[in-house]
Short mmCIF file of C-alpha atoms in Angstrom, two decimals:
data_model
loop_
_atom_site.label_atom_id
_atom_site.label_comp_id
_atom_site.label_asym_id
_atom_site.label_seq_id
_atom_site.Cartn_x
_atom_site.Cartn_y
_atom_site.Cartn_z
CA UNK A 1 -0.22 28.34 30.75
CA UNK A 2 -2.93 27.21 28.40
CA UNK A 3 -4.02 24.98 25.55
CA UNK A 4 -3.66 27.08 22.42
CA UNK A 5 -5.37 26.45 19.11
CA UNK A 6 -3.59 26.89 15.79
CA UNK A 7 -4.33 26.40 12.14
CA UNK A 8 -1.74 25.95 9.38
CA UNK A 9 -1.83 25.53 5.64
CA UNK A 10 0.72 24.20 3.15
CA UNK A 11 0.69 23.49 -0.56
CA UNK A 12 3.17 21.45 -2.56
CA UNK A 13 4.17 20.50 -6.09
CA UNK A 14 5.46 16.96 -6.32
CA UNK A 15 7.50 15.58 -9.23
CA UNK A 16 6.72 12.21 -10.75
CA UNK A 17 9.88 10.19 -11.25
CA UNK A 18 13.45 11.41 -11.37
CA UNK A 19 15.11 12.08 -14.70
CA UNK A 20 18.75 11.67 -13.84
CA UNK A 21 19.75 9.14 -16.45
CA UNK A 22 16.60 8.58 -18.47
CA UNK A 23 14.62 6.91 -15.66
CA UNK A 24 13.99 3.74 -17.70
CA UNK A 25 11.43 1.04 -17.09
CA UNK A 26 10.69 -1.78 -19.51
CA UNK A 27 7.76 -4.18 -19.81
CA UNK A 28 6.94 -7.33 -21.77
CA UNK A 29 3.42 -8.54 -22.57
CA UNK A 30 2.50 -11.89 -24.08
CA UNK A 31 -0.58 -14.03 -24.45
CA UNK A 32 -1.00 -17.55 -23.14
CA UNK A 33 -2.43 -20.18 -25.52
CA UNK A 34 -5.91 -19.51 -24.11
CA UNK A 35 -5.83 -15.76 -24.63
CA UNK A 36 -4.92 -14.56 -21.17
CA UNK A 37 -2.23 -11.91 -21.06
CA UNK A 38 0.91 -11.89 -19.00
CA UNK A 39 2.70 -8.66 -18.05
CA UNK A 40 6.31 -9.18 -17.00
CA UNK A 41 8.02 -6.46 -15.02
CA UNK A 42 10.81 -5.95 -12.54
CA UNK A 43 8.88 -3.16 -10.83
CA UNK A 44 7.86 -4.07 -7.30
CA UNK A 45 4.42 -4.10 -5.72
CA UNK A 46 5.12 -3.27 -2.09
CA UNK A 47 1.51 -2.74 -1.16
CA UNK A 48 0.70 0.30 -3.26
CA UNK A 49 -1.19 -1.82 -5.78
CA UNK A 50 1.22 -1.90 -8.73
CA UNK A 51 -0.02 -5.31 -9.90
CA UNK A 52 -3.66 -4.24 -9.97
CA UNK A 53 -2.90 -1.00 -11.80
CA UNK A 54 -0.67 -2.66 -14.40
CA UNK A 55 -3.36 -5.30 -15.00
CA UNK A 56 -5.93 -2.52 -15.53
CA UNK A 57 -3.62 -0.63 -17.91
CA UNK A 58 -2.79 -3.75 -19.93
CA UNK A 59 -6.45 -4.83 -20.08
CA UNK A 60 -7.60 -1.39 -21.18
CA UNK A 61 -4.98 -1.21 -23.93
CA UNK A 62 -5.51 -4.70 -25.33
CA UNK A 63 -9.27 -4.63 -24.87
CA UNK A 64 -9.88 -7.52 -22.48
CA UNK A 65 -11.36 -7.69 -18.95
CA UNK A 66 -8.86 -7.01 -16.17
CA UNK A 67 -9.19 -10.54 -14.81
CA UNK A 68 -7.72 -11.86 -18.07
CA UNK A 69 -4.36 -10.25 -17.20
CA UNK A 70 -1.72 -11.70 -14.89
CA UNK A 71 1.12 -9.49 -13.70
CA UNK A 72 4.46 -11.05 -12.80
CA UNK A 73 6.75 -8.63 -11.04
CA UNK A 74 9.46 -11.29 -11.26
CA UNK A 75 12.78 -10.08 -9.98
CA UNK A 76 15.63 -7.94 -11.18
CA UNK A 77 17.73 -10.97 -12.18
CA UNK A 78 15.24 -12.15 -14.78
CA UNK A 79 12.68 -9.45 -15.55
CA UNK A 80 12.79 -6.52 -17.97
CA UNK A 81 14.80 -3.62 -16.58
CA UNK A 82 13.14 -1.27 -14.07
CA UNK A 83 14.92 1.53 -12.20
CA UNK A 84 12.81 0.73 -9.16
CA UNK A 85 9.74 1.62 -7.23
CA UNK A 86 10.55 5.04 -5.80
CA UNK A 87 10.02 8.74 -6.54
CA UNK A 88 6.32 8.01 -7.17
CA UNK A 89 7.36 6.64 -10.55
CA UNK A 90 5.78 3.17 -10.59
CA UNK A 91 2.39 3.89 -12.14
CA UNK A 92 3.74 6.51 -14.52
CA UNK A 93 6.91 4.80 -15.78
CA UNK A 94 5.82 1.16 -15.73
CA UNK A 95 2.35 2.17 -16.90
CA UNK A 96 3.72 3.89 -20.00
CA UNK A 97 5.92 0.87 -20.72
CA UNK A 98 2.98 -1.51 -20.33
CA UNK A 99 0.83 0.57 -22.70
CA UNK A 100 3.55 0.41 -25.38
CA UNK A 101 4.02 -3.34 -24.93
CA UNK A 102 0.29 -4.00 -24.88
CA UNK A 103 -0.25 -1.95 -28.06
CA UNK A 104 2.31 -4.09 -29.90
CA UNK A 105 0.69 -7.29 -28.60
CA UNK A 106 -2.75 -5.99 -29.55
CA UNK A 107 -1.54 -5.33 -33.10
CA UNK A 108 -0.37 -8.95 -33.49
CA UNK A 109 -3.64 -10.16 -31.97
CA UNK A 110 -5.64 -8.13 -34.49
CA UNK A 111 -3.47 -9.37 -37.38
CA UNK A 112 -4.15 -12.99 -36.44
CA UNK A 113 -7.86 -12.23 -36.00
CA UNK A 114 -7.85 -10.55 -39.42
CA UNK A 115 -6.43 -13.67 -41.03
CA UNK A 116 -9.06 -15.81 -39.32
CA UNK A 117 -11.92 -13.49 -40.32
CA UNK A 118 -10.44 -12.69 -43.76
CA UNK A 119 -10.67 -8.92 -43.25
CA UNK A 120 -8.16 -6.10 -42.74
CA UNK A 121 -6.76 -5.74 -39.24
CA UNK A 122 -7.56 -2.03 -39.36
CA UNK A 123 -11.27 -2.91 -39.66
CA UNK A 124 -11.31 -4.74 -36.32
CA UNK A 125 -12.13 -3.56 -32.82
CA UNK A 126 -12.35 -5.18 -29.38
CA UNK A 127 -15.47 -5.20 -27.22
CA UNK A 128 -13.60 -5.22 -23.90
CA UNK A 129 -15.26 -8.54 -23.03
CA UNK A 130 -12.81 -10.84 -24.80
CA UNK A 131 -14.05 -10.62 -28.39
CA UNK A 132 -12.79 -9.04 -31.60
CA UNK A 133 -15.48 -7.63 -33.92
CA UNK A 134 -15.57 -6.24 -37.43
CA UNK A 135 -16.34 -2.52 -37.15
CA UNK A 136 -19.89 -1.90 -38.31
CA UNK A 137 -20.61 -5.63 -38.63
CA UNK A 138 -20.39 -6.94 -35.07
CA UNK A 139 -22.08 -10.23 -36.02
CA UNK A 140 -18.76 -11.09 -37.64
CA UNK A 141 -16.51 -11.75 -34.66
CA UNK A 142 -13.99 -14.08 -33.07
CA UNK A 143 -13.13 -14.60 -29.43
CA UNK A 144 -9.65 -13.72 -28.21
CA UNK A 145 -9.50 -17.28 -26.87
CA UNK A 146 -9.81 -18.60 -30.44
CA UNK A 147 -7.38 -16.00 -31.77
CA UNK A 148 -4.76 -17.10 -29.24
CA UNK A 149 -5.29 -20.78 -30.08
CA UNK A 150 -4.90 -19.96 -33.77
CA UNK A 151 -1.75 -17.93 -33.16
CA UNK A 152 -0.14 -20.64 -31.06
CA UNK A 153 -1.17 -23.80 -32.93
CA UNK A 154 -1.97 -22.76 -36.50
CA UNK A 155 -0.30 -19.54 -37.55
CA UNK A 156 2.88 -19.65 -35.52
CA UNK A 157 2.60 -16.10 -34.22
CA UNK A 158 3.63 -14.82 -30.81
CA UNK A 159 1.00 -12.39 -29.53
CA UNK A 160 3.46 -10.30 -27.61
CA UNK A 161 4.86 -6.85 -27.27
CA UNK A 162 7.77 -4.90 -25.89
CA UNK A 163 7.48 -1.56 -24.18
CA UNK A 164 9.70 0.90 -22.51
CA UNK A 165 9.71 4.27 -20.85
CA UNK A 166 12.79 6.41 -21.36
CA UNK A 167 13.20 10.17 -21.44
CA UNK A 168 16.29 12.08 -22.54
CA UNK A 169 18.59 12.78 -19.66
CA UNK A 170 18.28 16.38 -18.53
CA UNK A 171 21.48 18.26 -17.73
CA UNK A 172 21.35 21.57 -15.87
CA UNK A 173 22.03 24.69 -17.96
CA UNK A 174 25.42 26.03 -16.97
CA UNK A 175 24.30 29.66 -16.61
CA UNK A 176 21.02 29.24 -14.77
CA UNK A 177 21.04 25.74 -13.33
CA UNK A 178 17.65 25.21 -14.92
CA UNK A 179 16.77 21.63 -15.79
CA UNK A 180 13.82 19.32 -16.16
CA UNK A 181 14.41 16.72 -13.47
CA UNK A 182 11.03 15.01 -13.75
CA UNK A 183 7.95 14.79 -15.93
CA UNK A 184 4.48 15.70 -14.69
CA UNK A 185 3.79 17.19 -11.27
CA UNK A 186 1.15 16.21 -8.74
CA UNK A 187 -0.12 18.80 -6.28
CA UNK A 188 -1.52 18.84 -2.79
CA UNK A 189 -2.73 21.21 -0.13
CA UNK A 190 -3.33 20.50 3.55
CA UNK A 191 -4.98 22.50 6.32
CA UNK A 192 -4.15 21.21 9.81
CA UNK A 193 -5.72 22.28 13.09
CA UNK A 194 -3.74 21.62 16.26
CA UNK A 195 -3.85 22.17 19.99
CA UNK A 196 -0.55 23.04 21.64
CA UNK A 197 -0.13 22.83 25.39
CA UNK A 198 2.33 25.64 26.07
CA UNK A 199 3.20 24.15 29.45
CA UNK A 200 4.15 20.66 28.24
CA UNK A 201 4.85 21.40 24.58
CA UNK A 202 2.54 18.60 23.50
CA UNK A 203 0.79 18.92 20.15
CA UNK A 204 -2.56 17.28 19.43
CA UNK A 205 -3.65 17.26 15.79
CA UNK A 206 -7.41 17.83 15.71
CA UNK A 207 -8.20 17.82 11.99
CA UNK A 208 -6.29 17.29 8.76
CA UNK A 209 -8.02 18.37 5.58
CA UNK A 210 -6.16 17.30 2.43
CA UNK A 211 -6.80 17.97 -1.21
CA UNK A 212 -4.72 16.08 -3.76
CA UNK A 213 -4.41 16.66 -7.51
CA UNK A 214 -3.08 13.41 -8.86
CA UNK A 215 -3.87 13.25 -12.57
CA UNK A 216 -6.44 10.59 -13.32
CA UNK A 217 -7.19 8.17 -10.48
CA UNK A 218 -6.84 4.85 -12.31
CA UNK A 219 -8.29 3.01 -9.32
CA UNK A 220 -10.08 5.54 -7.12
CA UNK A 221 -10.45 3.29 -4.05
CA UNK A 222 -6.78 2.39 -4.07
CA UNK A 223 -5.82 6.03 -4.53
CA UNK A 224 -7.98 6.91 -1.54
CA UNK A 225 -6.46 4.23 0.67
CA UNK A 226 -2.95 5.42 -0.20
CA UNK A 227 -3.86 9.05 0.51
CA UNK A 228 -5.50 8.22 3.86
CA UNK A 229 -2.47 6.21 4.94
CA UNK A 230 -0.12 8.86 3.60
CA UNK A 231 -1.85 11.63 5.54
CA UNK A 232 -1.35 9.63 8.73
CA UNK A 233 2.30 9.09 7.84
CA UNK A 234 2.78 12.82 7.23
CA UNK A 235 1.49 13.59 10.73
CA UNK A 236 3.77 10.87 12.06
CA UNK A 237 6.79 12.46 10.37
CA UNK A 238 5.80 15.92 11.57
CA UNK A 239 5.42 15.07 15.25
CA UNK A 240 6.85 11.66 16.11
CA UNK A 241 9.28 9.78 13.92
CA UNK A 242 13.04 10.02 14.07
CA UNK A 243 15.84 7.50 14.33
CA UNK A 244 18.36 10.08 15.52
CA UNK A 245 16.70 12.76 17.65
CA UNK A 246 20.05 14.37 18.48
CA UNK A 247 21.70 13.83 15.11
CA UNK A 248 24.59 13.17 14.58
CA UNK A 249 24.70 11.83 18.14
CA UNK A 250 23.20 8.32 18.08
CA UNK A 251 22.33 8.42 21.77
CA UNK A 252 18.65 8.42 22.59
CA UNK A 253 17.67 7.07 19.19
CA UNK A 254 14.79 4.61 19.25
CA UNK A 255 15.88 0.98 19.22
CA UNK A 256 12.50 -0.75 18.93
CA UNK A 257 8.82 -0.08 18.35
CA UNK A 258 8.35 0.94 22.00
CA UNK A 259 10.78 3.82 21.52
CA UNK A 260 10.35 4.62 17.83
CA UNK A 261 7.15 6.61 18.09
CA UNK A 262 4.26 6.67 15.65
CA UNK A 263 0.63 7.61 16.22
CA UNK A 264 -1.44 4.52 17.03
CA UNK A 265 -5.10 3.86 16.30
CA UNK A 266 -6.04 5.92 19.36
CA UNK A 267 -4.12 9.01 18.20
CA UNK A 268 -5.82 9.66 14.88
CA UNK A 269 -6.78 13.14 13.77
CA UNK A 270 -10.08 13.64 11.98
CA UNK A 271 -8.91 13.26 8.38
CA UNK A 272 -10.52 14.39 5.17
CA UNK A 273 -9.36 13.49 1.66
CA UNK A 274 -10.49 15.21 -1.53
CA UNK A 275 -9.16 14.09 -4.91
CA UNK A 276 -8.94 16.39 -7.92
CA UNK A 277 -8.37 14.71 -11.26
CA UNK A 278 -6.47 16.68 -13.92
CA UNK A 279 -5.20 14.03 -16.33
CA UNK A 280 -1.55 14.50 -17.28
CA UNK A 281 -0.62 14.57 -20.96
CA UNK A 282 2.31 12.17 -20.59
CA UNK A 283 0.87 9.79 -17.98
CA UNK A 284 -0.64 6.36 -18.65
CA UNK A 285 -4.33 7.17 -19.18
CA UNK A 286 -3.60 10.51 -17.50
CA UNK A 287 -2.12 9.21 -14.24
CA UNK A 288 0.56 10.98 -12.21
CA UNK A 289 2.46 9.69 -9.19
CA UNK A 290 0.61 10.31 -5.91
CA UNK A 291 2.73 7.90 -3.87
CA UNK A 292 5.21 9.88 -1.82
CA UNK A 293 3.63 13.29 -2.01
CA UNK A 294 0.58 12.13 -0.06
CA UNK A 295 2.73 12.25 3.10
CA UNK A 296 4.34 15.63 2.39
CA UNK A 297 2.01 18.63 2.86
CA UNK A 298 0.93 17.64 6.38
CA UNK A 299 4.42 18.36 7.71
CA UNK A 300 4.66 22.10 6.85
CA UNK A 301 0.93 22.47 7.61
CA UNK A 302 1.49 21.20 11.16
CA UNK A 303 4.61 23.36 11.57
CA UNK A 304 2.59 26.39 10.47
CA UNK A 305 -0.25 25.44 12.80
CA UNK A 306 2.16 25.23 15.73
CA UNK A 307 3.45 28.70 14.82
CA UNK A 308 -0.12 29.97 14.66
CA UNK A 309 -0.82 28.47 18.09
CA UNK A 310 2.22 29.53 20.11
CA UNK A 311 4.27 31.81 17.86
CA UNK A 312 7.42 29.73 17.52
CA UNK A 313 8.97 28.41 14.30
CA UNK A 314 10.19 24.83 14.64
CA UNK A 315 12.49 24.06 11.71
CA UNK A 316 13.72 20.63 12.77
CA UNK A 317 11.64 17.46 12.55
CA UNK A 318 9.95 15.95 14.38
CA UNK A 319 8.25 18.79 16.21
CA UNK A 320 8.67 17.33 19.70
CA UNK A 321 7.47 18.82 22.99
CA UNK A 322 11.12 19.41 23.89
CA UNK A 323 11.75 21.49 20.76
CA UNK A 324 8.60 23.53 21.33
CA UNK A 325 9.46 24.21 24.99
CA UNK A 326 13.02 25.24 24.11
CA UNK A 327 11.68 27.59 21.43
CA UNK A 328 9.12 29.04 23.84
CA UNK A 329 11.88 29.61 26.40
CA UNK A 330 14.06 31.36 23.82
CA UNK A 331 11.08 33.46 22.74
CA UNK A 332 10.40 34.51 26.35
CA UNK A 333 14.08 35.38 26.85
CA UNK A 334 13.94 37.74 23.88
CA UNK B 1 20.28 -30.92 22.37
CA UNK B 2 17.39 -33.30 22.78
CA UNK B 3 14.24 -32.52 20.87
CA UNK B 4 11.01 -31.89 22.75
CA UNK B 5 7.69 -33.26 21.53
CA UNK B 6 4.84 -30.80 21.25
CA UNK B 7 1.24 -31.49 20.29
CA UNK B 8 -1.64 -29.06 19.79
CA UNK B 9 -4.71 -28.38 17.68
CA UNK B 10 -4.07 -25.86 14.91
CA UNK B 11 -7.12 -24.57 13.05
CA UNK B 12 -9.00 -27.79 13.81
CA UNK B 13 -6.20 -30.24 12.90
CA UNK B 14 -4.00 -32.18 15.30
CA UNK B 15 -0.35 -31.21 14.93
CA UNK B 16 2.67 -32.94 16.47
CA UNK B 17 6.30 -31.86 16.08
CA UNK B 18 9.66 -32.43 17.64
CA UNK B 19 11.23 -29.08 18.36
CA UNK B 20 14.30 -27.66 20.06
CA UNK B 21 13.53 -26.59 23.60
CA UNK B 22 13.08 -22.82 23.60
CA UNK B 23 11.59 -22.64 20.12
CA UNK B 24 8.98 -19.91 19.88
CA UNK B 25 5.48 -20.78 18.73
CA UNK B 26 6.00 -18.34 15.82
CA UNK B 27 9.03 -20.30 14.63
CA UNK B 28 7.27 -23.64 15.12
CA UNK B 29 4.20 -22.51 13.17
CA UNK B 30 6.06 -20.90 10.28
CA UNK B 31 9.14 -23.04 9.84
CA UNK B 32 8.10 -26.43 11.24
CA UNK B 33 4.41 -26.68 10.46
CA UNK B 34 4.32 -24.35 7.47
CA UNK B 35 1.59 -21.95 8.54
CA UNK B 36 3.11 -18.63 7.47
CA UNK B 37 0.08 -16.49 8.29
CA UNK B 38 1.57 -15.23 11.60
CA UNK B 39 4.30 -12.75 10.64
CA UNK B 40 7.58 -12.09 12.43
CA UNK B 41 7.83 -8.31 12.68
CA UNK B 42 9.89 -7.36 15.72
CA UNK B 43 10.32 -10.75 17.46
CA UNK B 44 10.08 -8.98 20.80
CA UNK B 45 6.40 -8.40 21.39
CA UNK B 46 6.04 -4.80 20.24
CA UNK B 47 4.36 -5.00 16.80
CA UNK B 48 1.54 -7.56 17.03
CA UNK B 49 2.15 -9.07 13.57
CA UNK B 50 2.63 -12.55 15.05
CA UNK B 51 -0.66 -12.55 17.01
CA UNK B 52 -2.52 -15.86 17.24
CA UNK B 53 -5.41 -17.11 19.36
CA UNK B 54 -4.53 -19.68 22.01
CA UNK B 55 -7.49 -21.21 23.90
CA UNK B 56 -9.61 -18.20 23.01
CA UNK B 57 -7.11 -15.56 24.11
CA UNK B 58 -4.98 -13.26 21.95
CA UNK B 59 -1.30 -14.19 22.28
CA UNK B 60 1.97 -13.03 20.72
CA UNK B 61 3.45 -16.17 19.16
CA UNK B 62 6.95 -14.61 19.12
CA UNK B 63 6.93 -14.47 22.94
CA UNK B 64 5.23 -17.85 23.46
CA UNK B 65 7.36 -20.97 23.78
CA UNK B 66 5.95 -23.73 21.62
CA UNK B 67 6.43 -26.33 24.35
CA UNK B 68 4.00 -24.44 26.59
CA UNK B 69 1.25 -25.04 24.01
CA UNK B 70 0.84 -28.78 24.59
CA UNK B 71 -2.84 -29.61 24.34
CA UNK B 72 -3.77 -26.06 23.38
CA UNK B 73 -6.29 -25.04 20.74
CA UNK B 74 -4.62 -22.54 18.41
CA UNK B 75 -6.25 -20.44 15.71
CA UNK B 76 -4.36 -18.46 13.08
CA UNK B 77 -5.64 -16.27 10.26
CA UNK B 78 -5.06 -19.03 7.73
CA UNK B 79 -7.68 -21.09 9.56
CA UNK B 80 -10.51 -18.57 9.33
CA UNK B 81 -11.86 -19.27 5.86
CA UNK B 82 -14.04 -22.34 5.46
CA UNK B 83 -13.88 -24.23 2.19
CA UNK B 84 -12.76 -21.16 0.30
CA UNK B 85 -15.43 -18.96 1.91
CA UNK B 86 -13.79 -16.03 3.65
CA UNK B 87 -14.51 -15.17 7.28
CA UNK B 88 -16.64 -11.99 7.71
CA UNK B 89 -13.60 -10.17 9.09
CA UNK B 90 -11.55 -11.07 6.02
CA UNK B 91 -14.39 -9.81 3.82
CA UNK B 92 -14.60 -6.61 5.82
CA UNK B 93 -10.87 -5.99 5.42
CA UNK B 94 -11.26 -6.36 1.65
CA UNK B 95 -14.38 -4.19 1.47
CA UNK B 96 -12.88 -1.28 3.43
CA UNK B 97 -9.46 -1.47 1.70
CA UNK B 98 -7.89 -2.07 5.11
CA UNK B 99 -4.79 -3.76 3.80
CA UNK B 100 -1.92 -2.49 1.67
CA UNK B 101 1.37 -4.34 2.10
CA UNK B 102 -0.52 -6.91 4.17
CA UNK B 103 2.19 -7.63 6.72
CA UNK B 104 0.15 -6.48 9.73
CA UNK B 105 -3.14 -7.87 8.43
CA UNK B 106 -3.11 -11.37 9.97
CA UNK B 107 -2.26 -9.94 13.40
CA UNK B 108 -4.91 -7.26 13.06
CA UNK B 109 -7.51 -9.88 12.09
CA UNK B 110 -6.57 -12.05 15.09
CA UNK B 111 -6.89 -9.08 17.46
CA UNK B 112 -10.22 -8.15 15.90
CA UNK B 113 -11.54 -11.71 16.07
CA UNK B 114 -10.83 -12.03 19.79
CA UNK B 115 -12.60 -8.70 20.34
CA UNK B 116 -15.68 -9.72 18.35
CA UNK B 117 -15.76 -13.18 19.92
CA UNK B 118 -15.99 -11.54 23.35
CA UNK B 119 -17.94 -8.47 22.31
CA UNK B 120 -19.97 -8.79 19.07
CA UNK B 121 -20.98 -5.11 19.00
CA UNK B 122 -17.99 -3.10 20.19
CA UNK B 123 -17.82 0.68 20.29
CA UNK B 124 -15.21 2.50 18.23
CA UNK B 125 -13.16 3.06 21.40
CA UNK B 126 -13.24 -0.66 22.13
CA UNK B 127 -12.04 -1.42 18.60
CA UNK B 128 -9.21 1.10 18.98
CA UNK B 129 -8.24 -0.45 22.30
CA UNK B 130 -8.28 -3.97 20.83
CA UNK B 131 -6.01 -2.93 17.93
CA UNK B 132 -3.66 -0.82 20.03
CA UNK B 133 -1.03 -3.56 20.32
CA UNK B 134 -0.72 -3.92 16.56
CA UNK B 135 1.38 -1.64 14.37
CA UNK B 136 0.49 -0.76 10.77
CA UNK B 137 2.74 1.26 8.48
CA UNK B 138 0.50 1.73 5.46
CA UNK B 139 -3.15 2.37 6.21
CA UNK B 140 -3.24 5.05 8.89
CA UNK B 141 -5.43 2.63 10.93
CA UNK B 142 -8.76 4.25 10.07
CA UNK B 143 -9.62 1.69 7.33
CA UNK B 144 -8.78 -1.12 9.79
CA UNK B 145 -11.01 0.37 12.49
CA UNK B 146 -13.76 0.65 9.88
CA UNK B 147 -13.22 -2.98 8.82
CA UNK B 148 -13.78 -4.24 12.36
CA UNK B 149 -16.88 -2.07 12.81
CA UNK B 150 -18.19 -3.33 9.43
CA UNK B 151 -17.64 -6.94 10.42
CA UNK B 152 -19.43 -6.34 13.73
CA UNK B 153 -22.41 -4.83 11.89
CA UNK B 154 -22.46 -7.74 9.42
CA UNK B 155 -22.48 -10.17 12.37
CA UNK B 156 -25.37 -8.46 14.09
CA UNK B 157 -27.38 -8.35 10.84
CA UNK B 158 -26.85 -12.07 10.34
CA UNK B 159 -27.88 -12.76 13.93
CA UNK B 160 -31.05 -10.65 13.67
#
């Protein structure tokens, strides 16, 4: 009877979105009379930072500072259509829709500015600070504030745009089953080191080293926080969490947070996060969806580490002491 | 059923309400007084989201009857900022990206404040112990532990 060390590795591809019906998301962008921009969506920010990212995407596309953009995630009764925030699709789908809407709004904004400055709209550029300049003659300029006032009160224009993301529905080929169920893929690899007590079956995760390839990180600190939290959640899925430990028998399922186990602040493995950025061709400014996949590779990595430590394959989650001891017993019997 | 009067100090202001006997402090704060910073997570004392400070001690407002708080001094997370200036702990939570969905954050900040009030320079183990009654789904805890350690360092630099 001993504490045995093990190390496991796992690598994953993770699809962004789910193309079973076009996967649509729509967005509307309009300016207020003072040249702030409103993004209206039905997509939900549930803590992953959707509002911040959509504000950044809209600001970058129109050419204004991010704090000039307000994002209203409204609700599904009143907002533009969104399939939902799932399948790591939020940034990619809503982001593409916001870019399209913001481009249309930017075009109207430049047309109004062109009328005010008596130049061609195609000769104008934005400075990212809230001004529109004539290319090559930046002394000739107008603030977006003044452009919005002109549009609203003088020229009767709506500085607004409509955007949507929609891809053709992909049906499987009859012969091969091949299909294209998603767009770009994110990737991850995890190496986990564990200690397994072969007397009690208890697993302690010592280190988790993760590398994630997520397209371009539109907000690197927010990406990092999601990956750190996701890595913890992956360990939690691997070793602790289940509502029905003896599925389909409901007996012994957790009924509250005392019984539904998750690692607490005292149970944290040493965690490392490395981000690789390979911008995707179809993503908004190169982004992919890192959301769900950040909690995926830890699970097979821990299962492999347990195998490395004590030589048993646990193929049912979570990898509980009971399952390890039963497997060890079966192994000894053989 | 007859209403029961209850009176206490909440974040420096006198509050008085008539409540049904048996009302929890969480319910009284959120639905009677309108301070929604304590969150109702499990309503049975296992998640920590409803944590408040009563007479300097960390308490679960979902398990505290409001009528037992007569004359008490109660602090919630919504009372920490002064005139729009955030409390050092709130700043630290922002700086270390220690909040995602935000549901656990007020309870975490209450637990951390009681720790730092009693122990301005805690060890990492002491921070972990202080947060161990609070559940977070999003962050993996490490950013929250770092936030509390940051706030402690900021405190000691200000004191020096």
